XYZ file of C-alpha atoms in Angstrom:
491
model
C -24.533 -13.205 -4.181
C -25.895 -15.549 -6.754
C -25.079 -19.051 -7.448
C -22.962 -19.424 -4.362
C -21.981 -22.939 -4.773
C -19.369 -24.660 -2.248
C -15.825 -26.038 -3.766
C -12.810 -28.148 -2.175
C -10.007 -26.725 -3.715
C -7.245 -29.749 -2.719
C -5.578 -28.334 0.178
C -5.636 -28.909 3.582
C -8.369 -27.337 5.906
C -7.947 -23.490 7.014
C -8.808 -23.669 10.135
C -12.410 -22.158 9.107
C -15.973 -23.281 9.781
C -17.863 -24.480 6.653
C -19.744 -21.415 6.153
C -16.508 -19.482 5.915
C -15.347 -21.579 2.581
C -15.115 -19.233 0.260
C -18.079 -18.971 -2.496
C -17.830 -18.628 -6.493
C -19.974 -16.679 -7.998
C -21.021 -17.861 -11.821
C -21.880 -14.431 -13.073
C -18.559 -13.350 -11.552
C -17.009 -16.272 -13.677
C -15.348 -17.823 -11.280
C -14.880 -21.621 -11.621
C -14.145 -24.106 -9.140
C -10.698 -25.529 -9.125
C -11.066 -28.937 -10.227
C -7.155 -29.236 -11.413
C -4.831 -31.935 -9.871
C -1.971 -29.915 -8.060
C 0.457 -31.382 -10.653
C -1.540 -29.797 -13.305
C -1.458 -26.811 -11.234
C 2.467 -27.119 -10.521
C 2.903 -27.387 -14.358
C 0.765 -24.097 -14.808
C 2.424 -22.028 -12.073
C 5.708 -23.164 -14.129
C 4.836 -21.799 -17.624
C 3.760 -18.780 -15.460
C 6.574 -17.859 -13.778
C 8.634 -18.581 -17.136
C 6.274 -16.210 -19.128
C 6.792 -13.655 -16.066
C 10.746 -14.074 -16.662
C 9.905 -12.922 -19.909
C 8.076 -10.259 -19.178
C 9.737 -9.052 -16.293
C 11.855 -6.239 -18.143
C 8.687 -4.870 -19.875
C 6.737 -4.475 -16.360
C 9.375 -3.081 -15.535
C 10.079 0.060 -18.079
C 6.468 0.496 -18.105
C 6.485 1.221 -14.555
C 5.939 4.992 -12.610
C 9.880 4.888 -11.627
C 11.767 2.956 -14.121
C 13.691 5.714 -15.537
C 14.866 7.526 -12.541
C 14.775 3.858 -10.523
C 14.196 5.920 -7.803
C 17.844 6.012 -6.999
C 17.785 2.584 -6.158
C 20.587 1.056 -8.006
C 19.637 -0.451 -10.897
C 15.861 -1.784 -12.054
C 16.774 -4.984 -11.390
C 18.126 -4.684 -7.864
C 14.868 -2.331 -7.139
C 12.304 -4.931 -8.671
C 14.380 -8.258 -6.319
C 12.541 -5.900 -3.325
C 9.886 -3.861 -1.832
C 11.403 -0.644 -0.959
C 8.274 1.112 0.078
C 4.521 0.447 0.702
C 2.913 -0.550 -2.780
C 6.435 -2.085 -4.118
C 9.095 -1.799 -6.164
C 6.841 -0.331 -8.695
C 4.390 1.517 -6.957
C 1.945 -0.687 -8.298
C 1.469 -3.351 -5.374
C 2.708 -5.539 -8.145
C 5.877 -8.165 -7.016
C 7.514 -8.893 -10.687
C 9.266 -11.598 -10.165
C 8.372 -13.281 -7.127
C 6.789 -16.232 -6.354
C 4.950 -16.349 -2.415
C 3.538 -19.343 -1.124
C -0.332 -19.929 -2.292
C -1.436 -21.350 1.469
C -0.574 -20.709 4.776
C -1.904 -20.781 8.694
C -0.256 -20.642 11.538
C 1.405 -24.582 11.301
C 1.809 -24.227 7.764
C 4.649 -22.193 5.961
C 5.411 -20.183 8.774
C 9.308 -19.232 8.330
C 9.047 -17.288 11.979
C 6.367 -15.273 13.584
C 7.662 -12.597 15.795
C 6.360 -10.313 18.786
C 6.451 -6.799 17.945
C 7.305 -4.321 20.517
C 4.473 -1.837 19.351
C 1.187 -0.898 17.455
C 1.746 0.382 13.591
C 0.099 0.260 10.549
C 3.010 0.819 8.221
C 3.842 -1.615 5.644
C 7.280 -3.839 6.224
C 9.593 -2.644 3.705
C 12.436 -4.978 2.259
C 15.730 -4.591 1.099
C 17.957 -7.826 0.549
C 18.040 -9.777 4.190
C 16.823 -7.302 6.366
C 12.830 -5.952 7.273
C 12.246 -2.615 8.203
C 9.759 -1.579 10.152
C 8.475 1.178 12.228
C 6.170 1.430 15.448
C 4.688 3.250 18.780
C 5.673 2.146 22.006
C 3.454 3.307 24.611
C 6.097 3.640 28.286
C 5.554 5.050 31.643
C 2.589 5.767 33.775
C -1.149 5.478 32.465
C -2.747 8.801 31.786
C -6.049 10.100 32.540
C -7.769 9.378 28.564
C -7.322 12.041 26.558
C -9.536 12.130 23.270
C -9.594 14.701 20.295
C -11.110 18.067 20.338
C -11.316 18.113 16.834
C -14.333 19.274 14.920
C -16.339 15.914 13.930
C -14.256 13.748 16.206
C -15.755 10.490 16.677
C -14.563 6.596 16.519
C -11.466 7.806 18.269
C -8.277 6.171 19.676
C -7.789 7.955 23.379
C -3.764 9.111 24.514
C -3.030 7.358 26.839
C 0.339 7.042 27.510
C 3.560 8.783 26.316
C 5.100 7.046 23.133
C 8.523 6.017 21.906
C 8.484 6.236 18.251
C 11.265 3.284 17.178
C 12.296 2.100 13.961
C 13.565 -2.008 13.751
C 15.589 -4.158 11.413
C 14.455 -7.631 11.385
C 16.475 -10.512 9.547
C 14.742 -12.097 6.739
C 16.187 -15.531 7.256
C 15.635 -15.659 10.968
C 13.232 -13.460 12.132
C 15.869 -11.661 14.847
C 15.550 -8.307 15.160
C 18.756 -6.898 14.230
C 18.671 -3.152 15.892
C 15.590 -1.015 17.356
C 16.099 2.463 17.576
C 14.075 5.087 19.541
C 13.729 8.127 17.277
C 11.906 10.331 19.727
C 10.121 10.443 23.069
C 6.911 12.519 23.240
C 3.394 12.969 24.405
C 1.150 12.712 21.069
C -1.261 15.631 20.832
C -4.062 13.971 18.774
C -4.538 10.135 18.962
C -6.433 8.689 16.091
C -8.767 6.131 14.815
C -9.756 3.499 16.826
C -8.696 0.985 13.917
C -5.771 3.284 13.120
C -2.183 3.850 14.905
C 0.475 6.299 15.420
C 2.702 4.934 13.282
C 0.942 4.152 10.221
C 3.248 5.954 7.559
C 5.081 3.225 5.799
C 9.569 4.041 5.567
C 11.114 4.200 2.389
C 14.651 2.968 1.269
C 17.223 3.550 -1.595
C 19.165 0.630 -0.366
C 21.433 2.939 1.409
C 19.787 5.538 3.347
C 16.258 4.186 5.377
C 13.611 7.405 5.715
C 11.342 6.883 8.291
C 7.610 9.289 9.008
C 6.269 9.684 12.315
C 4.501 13.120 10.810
C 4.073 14.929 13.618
C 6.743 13.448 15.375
C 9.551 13.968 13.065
C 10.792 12.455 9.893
C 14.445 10.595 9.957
C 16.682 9.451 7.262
C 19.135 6.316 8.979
C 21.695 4.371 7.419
C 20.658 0.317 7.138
C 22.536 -0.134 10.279
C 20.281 2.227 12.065
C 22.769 5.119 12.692
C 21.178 8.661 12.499
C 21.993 10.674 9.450
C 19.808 13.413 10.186
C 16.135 14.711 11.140
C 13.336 17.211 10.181
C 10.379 18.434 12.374
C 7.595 19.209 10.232
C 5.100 20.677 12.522
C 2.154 19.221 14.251
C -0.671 18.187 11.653
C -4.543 18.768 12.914
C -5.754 15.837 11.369
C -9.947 15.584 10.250
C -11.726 14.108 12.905
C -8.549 13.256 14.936
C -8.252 9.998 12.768
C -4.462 10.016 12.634
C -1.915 10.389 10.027
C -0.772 8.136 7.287
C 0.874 9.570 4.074
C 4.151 7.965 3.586
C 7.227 9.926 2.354
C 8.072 9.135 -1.291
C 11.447 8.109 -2.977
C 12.611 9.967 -6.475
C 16.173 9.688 -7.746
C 17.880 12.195 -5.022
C 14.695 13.758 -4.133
C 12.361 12.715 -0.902
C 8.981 14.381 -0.974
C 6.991 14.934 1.641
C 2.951 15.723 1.392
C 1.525 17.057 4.062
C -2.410 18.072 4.051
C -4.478 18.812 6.941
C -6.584 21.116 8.737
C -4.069 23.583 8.822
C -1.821 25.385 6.062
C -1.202 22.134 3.806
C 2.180 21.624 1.399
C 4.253 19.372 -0.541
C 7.894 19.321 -0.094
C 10.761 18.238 -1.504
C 13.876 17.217 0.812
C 17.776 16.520 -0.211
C 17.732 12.653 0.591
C 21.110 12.656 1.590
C 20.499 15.988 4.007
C 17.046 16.679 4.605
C 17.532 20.190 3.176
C 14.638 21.471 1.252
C 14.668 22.193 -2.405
C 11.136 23.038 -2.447
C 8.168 23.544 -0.692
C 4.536 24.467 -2.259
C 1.507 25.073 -0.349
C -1.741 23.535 -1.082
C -5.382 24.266 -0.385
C -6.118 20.826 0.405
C -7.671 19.644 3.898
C -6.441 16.106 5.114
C -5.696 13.679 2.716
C -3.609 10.423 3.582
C -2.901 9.412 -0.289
C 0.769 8.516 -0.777
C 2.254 10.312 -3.886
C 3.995 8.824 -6.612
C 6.457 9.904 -8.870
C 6.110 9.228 -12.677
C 8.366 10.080 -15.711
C 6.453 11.957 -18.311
C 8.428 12.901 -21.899
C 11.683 11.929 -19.785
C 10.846 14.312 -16.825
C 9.840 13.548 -13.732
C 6.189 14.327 -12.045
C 4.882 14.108 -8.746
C 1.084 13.215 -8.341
C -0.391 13.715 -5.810
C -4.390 12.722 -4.944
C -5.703 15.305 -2.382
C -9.230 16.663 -1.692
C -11.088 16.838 -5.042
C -8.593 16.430 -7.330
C -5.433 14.978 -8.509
C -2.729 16.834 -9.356
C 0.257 16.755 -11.014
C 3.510 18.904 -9.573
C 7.063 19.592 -11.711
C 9.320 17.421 -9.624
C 12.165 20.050 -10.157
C 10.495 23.015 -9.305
C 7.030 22.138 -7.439
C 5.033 23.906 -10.200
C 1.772 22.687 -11.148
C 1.777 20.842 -14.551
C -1.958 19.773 -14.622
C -5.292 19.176 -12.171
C -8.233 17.308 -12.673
C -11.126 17.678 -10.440
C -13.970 14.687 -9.570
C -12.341 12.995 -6.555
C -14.065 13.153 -2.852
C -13.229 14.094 0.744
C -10.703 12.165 2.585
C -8.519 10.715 0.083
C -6.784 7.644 1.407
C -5.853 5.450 -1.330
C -3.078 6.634 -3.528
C -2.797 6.653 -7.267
C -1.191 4.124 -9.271
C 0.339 4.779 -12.785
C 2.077 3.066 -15.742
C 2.254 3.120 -19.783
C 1.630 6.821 -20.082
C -2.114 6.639 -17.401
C -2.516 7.257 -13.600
C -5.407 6.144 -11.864
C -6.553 8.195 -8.900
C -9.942 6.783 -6.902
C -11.528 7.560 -3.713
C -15.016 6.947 -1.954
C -16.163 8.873 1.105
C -18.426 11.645 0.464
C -19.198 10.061 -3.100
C -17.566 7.444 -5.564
C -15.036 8.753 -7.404
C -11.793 6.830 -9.901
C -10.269 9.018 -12.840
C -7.724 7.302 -15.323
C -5.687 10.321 -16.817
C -3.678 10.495 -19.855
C -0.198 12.140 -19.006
C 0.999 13.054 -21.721
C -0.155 16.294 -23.168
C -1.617 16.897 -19.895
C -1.289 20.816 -18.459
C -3.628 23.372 -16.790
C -7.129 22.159 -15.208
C -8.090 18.854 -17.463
C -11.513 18.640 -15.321
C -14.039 16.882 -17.997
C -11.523 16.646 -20.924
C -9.796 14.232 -23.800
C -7.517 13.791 -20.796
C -9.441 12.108 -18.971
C -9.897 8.577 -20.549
C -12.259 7.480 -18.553
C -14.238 7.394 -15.180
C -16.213 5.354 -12.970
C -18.663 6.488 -10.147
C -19.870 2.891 -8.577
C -17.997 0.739 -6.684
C -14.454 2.819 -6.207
C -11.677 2.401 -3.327
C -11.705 4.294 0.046
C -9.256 3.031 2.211
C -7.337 -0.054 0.101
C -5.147 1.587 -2.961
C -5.953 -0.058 -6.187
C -3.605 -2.931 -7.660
C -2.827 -2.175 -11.062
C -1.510 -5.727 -12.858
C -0.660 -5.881 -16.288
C -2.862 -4.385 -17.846
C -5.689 -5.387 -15.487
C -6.990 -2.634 -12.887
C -8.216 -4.185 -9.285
C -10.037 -2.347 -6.931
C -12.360 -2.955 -3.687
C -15.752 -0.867 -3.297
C -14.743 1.357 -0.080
C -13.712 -1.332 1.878
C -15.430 -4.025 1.736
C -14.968 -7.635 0.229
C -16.418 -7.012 -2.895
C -13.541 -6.702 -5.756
C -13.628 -4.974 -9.503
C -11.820 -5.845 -12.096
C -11.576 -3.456 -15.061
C -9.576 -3.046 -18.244
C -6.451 -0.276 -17.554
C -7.073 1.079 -20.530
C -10.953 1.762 -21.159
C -12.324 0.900 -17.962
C -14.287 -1.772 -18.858
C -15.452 -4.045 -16.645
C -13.722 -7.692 -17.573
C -16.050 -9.390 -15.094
C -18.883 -8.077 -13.180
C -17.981 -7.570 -9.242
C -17.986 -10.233 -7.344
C -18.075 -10.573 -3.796
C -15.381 -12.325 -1.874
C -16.992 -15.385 0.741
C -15.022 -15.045 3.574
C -13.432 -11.789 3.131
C -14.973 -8.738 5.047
C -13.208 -5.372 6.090
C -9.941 -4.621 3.870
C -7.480 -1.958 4.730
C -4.630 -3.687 3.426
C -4.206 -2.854 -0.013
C -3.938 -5.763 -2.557
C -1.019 -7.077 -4.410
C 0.332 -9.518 -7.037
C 2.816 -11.897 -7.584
C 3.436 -15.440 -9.622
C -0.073 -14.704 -12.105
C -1.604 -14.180 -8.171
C -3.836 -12.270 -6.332
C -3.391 -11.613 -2.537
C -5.908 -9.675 -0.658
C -6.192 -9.427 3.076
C -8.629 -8.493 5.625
C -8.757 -6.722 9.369
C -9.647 -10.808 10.756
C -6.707 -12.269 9.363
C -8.007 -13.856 6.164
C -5.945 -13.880 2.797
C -7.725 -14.373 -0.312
C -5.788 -15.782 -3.218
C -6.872 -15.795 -6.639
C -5.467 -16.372 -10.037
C -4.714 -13.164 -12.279
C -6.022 -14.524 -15.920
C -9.096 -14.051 -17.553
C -11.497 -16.512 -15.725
C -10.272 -16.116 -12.206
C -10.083 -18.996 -9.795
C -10.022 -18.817 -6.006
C -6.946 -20.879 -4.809
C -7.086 -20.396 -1.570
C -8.433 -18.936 1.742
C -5.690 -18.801 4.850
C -6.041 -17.535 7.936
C -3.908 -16.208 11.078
C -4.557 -15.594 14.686
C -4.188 -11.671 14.040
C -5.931 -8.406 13.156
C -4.019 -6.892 9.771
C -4.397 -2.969 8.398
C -0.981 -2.852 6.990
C -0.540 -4.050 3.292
C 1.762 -7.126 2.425
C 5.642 -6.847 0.991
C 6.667 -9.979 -1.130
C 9.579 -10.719 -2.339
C 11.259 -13.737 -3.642
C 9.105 -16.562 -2.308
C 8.429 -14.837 0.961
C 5.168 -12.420 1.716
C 6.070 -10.533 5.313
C 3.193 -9.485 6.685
C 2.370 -6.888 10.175
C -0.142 -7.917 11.831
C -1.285 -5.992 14.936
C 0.676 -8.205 17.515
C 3.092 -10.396 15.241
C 5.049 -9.839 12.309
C 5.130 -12.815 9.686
C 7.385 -14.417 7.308
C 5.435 -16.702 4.769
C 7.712 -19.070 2.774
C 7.713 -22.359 1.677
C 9.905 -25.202 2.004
């Protein structure tokens, strides 16, 4: 990186050696942060009041403000995170305001011990966390790794797993119930990074749907009584990496997308019973992209990013609306959508990120007016992209190097710039308060300011190795971390 110059920014130290400060970059346009923090308290003010303002817009422009995912109302939906990129499905917060700086002695609510590995993302819904997790109990095994074609980098089984689901208190940090939801032997491990629990729960505010993919999906009442259950099948995952889709939330529709090795579909459950209204195969291999449902002419679409392409499904029927080829192998990070555009990136096999117009969209849309633009440098494998405003952030594959482009042409609104002291991200980023948060495996956050000359305002760090991505709400940011689970929140 050019320029690299070396900045206090007024707070205390991070608990980082010198050469992890982070760097500013002048072709990046980043400045130093010269402000006094009362200048900067009078800022974050006329922010948050211009976010007020603006909250309702973000809001109806957003993939599920029609239906409101059957949520309630908007504004109970938006006041929390009710599944893995927010109340939006944007990784955007509206209306909440999470501290700026943290470390382990400084706006730490309560750190807690959690009972097993995951890589979901906590999901919140008024004072309670939700989380999910694998338990490893009984004897050791003799290893056991995957026989999958390709296999490599792989997590060995081990031991037998309980596959639990907890309730933790916001305000104290007590977990409030743990249930087991099954006992079982995993066929296929996964990743050695990755974990058998890594697809995020999703809530209405009533009902709590948890995915263990191959190990069953569960719908549970907030107090963690059963409602019911659904065995899927066993997925043959790519490489024996592991599974990670999470189930998504429309209205009273739960859909479930399943692609692997083996016959591939996307379903669509009864929330309230788990019976199917739906099912559709697809000729997908594995993909670990998250759908997300959108409202199109006042009618509801699932997309879905798979192998290739994106496509977009009739969420009353399962029919296919529109496709649009350009995408690579192994999709992992999920689209995002709002104002009439989706956004659908990937980066294994090649760079790939597609911004579609929806409406008018139908049959194959591969290389048309449809497509508004494209990019094929510097796009997303593993972190999903944060779409703010109407601002478009994205890390190359996953590394500490961050894009910013206009939503709507794609234009770049700074070059790339590489973030000092931020290395491998599988947390996806989000944003809150005119804010930036982006974390990496080592327990670094990066914050920087969402306007047009971006500032770093901070680097924190904690004693923990982070895949899943953050949930804010209010003025708290809950974070999993592999061994602890966080509250952040100021005084």
């Amino acid at each position: 990186m050019q320029n690299q110059t070396d900045c206090s920014l007024k707070h205390p130290a991070r608990n980082s050696s010198a050469e992890e400060k982070p760097g500013f970059s002048e072709k990046a346009g980043f400045l130093p942060d010269a402000k006094c923090s009362k200048t900067r308290d009078r800022v974050l003010i006329q922010i948050r009041t211009l976010l007020s303002a603006c909250a309702v817009v973000v809001l109806l422009a957003s993939p599920v403000a029609a239906a409101e995912s059957g949520s309630g109302t908007g504004t109970v939906v938006k006041h929390n995170w009710p599944r893995w990129r927010g109340p939006l499905d944007t990784g955007v917060a509206p209306d909440a305001d999470p501290p700026v700086e943290w470390s382990e002695s400084k706006n730490i609510r309560w750190k807690i011990a959690l009972p097993g590995l995951g890589h979901s993302t906590p999901i919140v819904w008024d004072d309670r966390i939700f989380i999910t997790a694998a338990v490893p109990y009984g004897d050791a095994l003799k290893p056991r790794y995957s026989n999958a074609p390709g296999a490599h980098d792989n997590r060995p089984i081990t031991h037998r797993q309980e596959f639990v689901v907890l309730a933790v208190s916001r305000r104290h940090g007590k977990i409030l119930w743990q249930r087991t939801v099954r006992k079982e032997l995993p066929h296929e491990g996964a990743h050695y990074t990755g974990s058998l629990a890594s697809n995020s729960p999703v809530t209405d505010g009533e009902h709590l749907f948890a995915l263990f993919g191959s190990y069953g999906l569960y719908c549970l009442n907030l107090d963690g009584e059963f409602e019911w259950e659904k065995d899927l099948g066993k997925m043959q995952v790519k490489h024996g990496h592991g599974e990670g889709t999470s189930p998504t939330l429309y209205s009273e529709t739960l859909i479930i997308n399943w692609d692997h090795e083996g016959q591939s579909f996307v379903a669509a459950l009864d929330k309230r019973t788990g019976k199917e209204r739906w099912k559709v195969a697809r000729e997908e291999v594995t993909s670990w992209a998250t759908p997300i449902a959108v409202e199109v002419g006042g009618k509801p679409q699932l997309i879905v990013s798979g192998t290739d392409r994106v496509r977009g499904y009739d969420l009353a029927t399962g029919n296919i609306i529109w496709e649009c080829g350009g995408l690579s192998a192994n999709i992992v990070a999920s689209p995002v959508a709002a104002e009439g555009m989706v956004y659908a990136a990937s980066s294994y096999d090649k760079q790939a990120m597609l911004a579609i117009r929806l409406d008018g969209a139908k049959g194959d849309i591969t290389g048309t007016e449809q497509v508004a633009w494209s990019r094929i440098r510097r796009t997303p494998y593993v972190p999903s992209p944060l779409l703010y405003g109407d601002s478009l952030y994205f890390l190359r594959h996953y590394q500490g190097i961050l894009s910013r482009v206009d939503a709507k042409t794609g234009e770049e609104r700074l070059d790339p710039f590489r973030l000092g002291g931020i290395r491998n991200v599988y947390s996806s980023p989000v944003g809150a308060a005119n804010r930036v948060y982006i974390i990496d495996r080592d327990g670094a956050t990066m914050v920087i300011s969402h306007e047009p000359t971006p500032r770093i305002l901070a680097l924190n760090r904690l004693n923990d190795t982070f895949s899943a991505s953050a949930a804010i709400v209010g003025r708290e940011m809950v974070l999993r971390g592999q061994r602890y689970l966080y509250c952040i929140a100021g005084e």
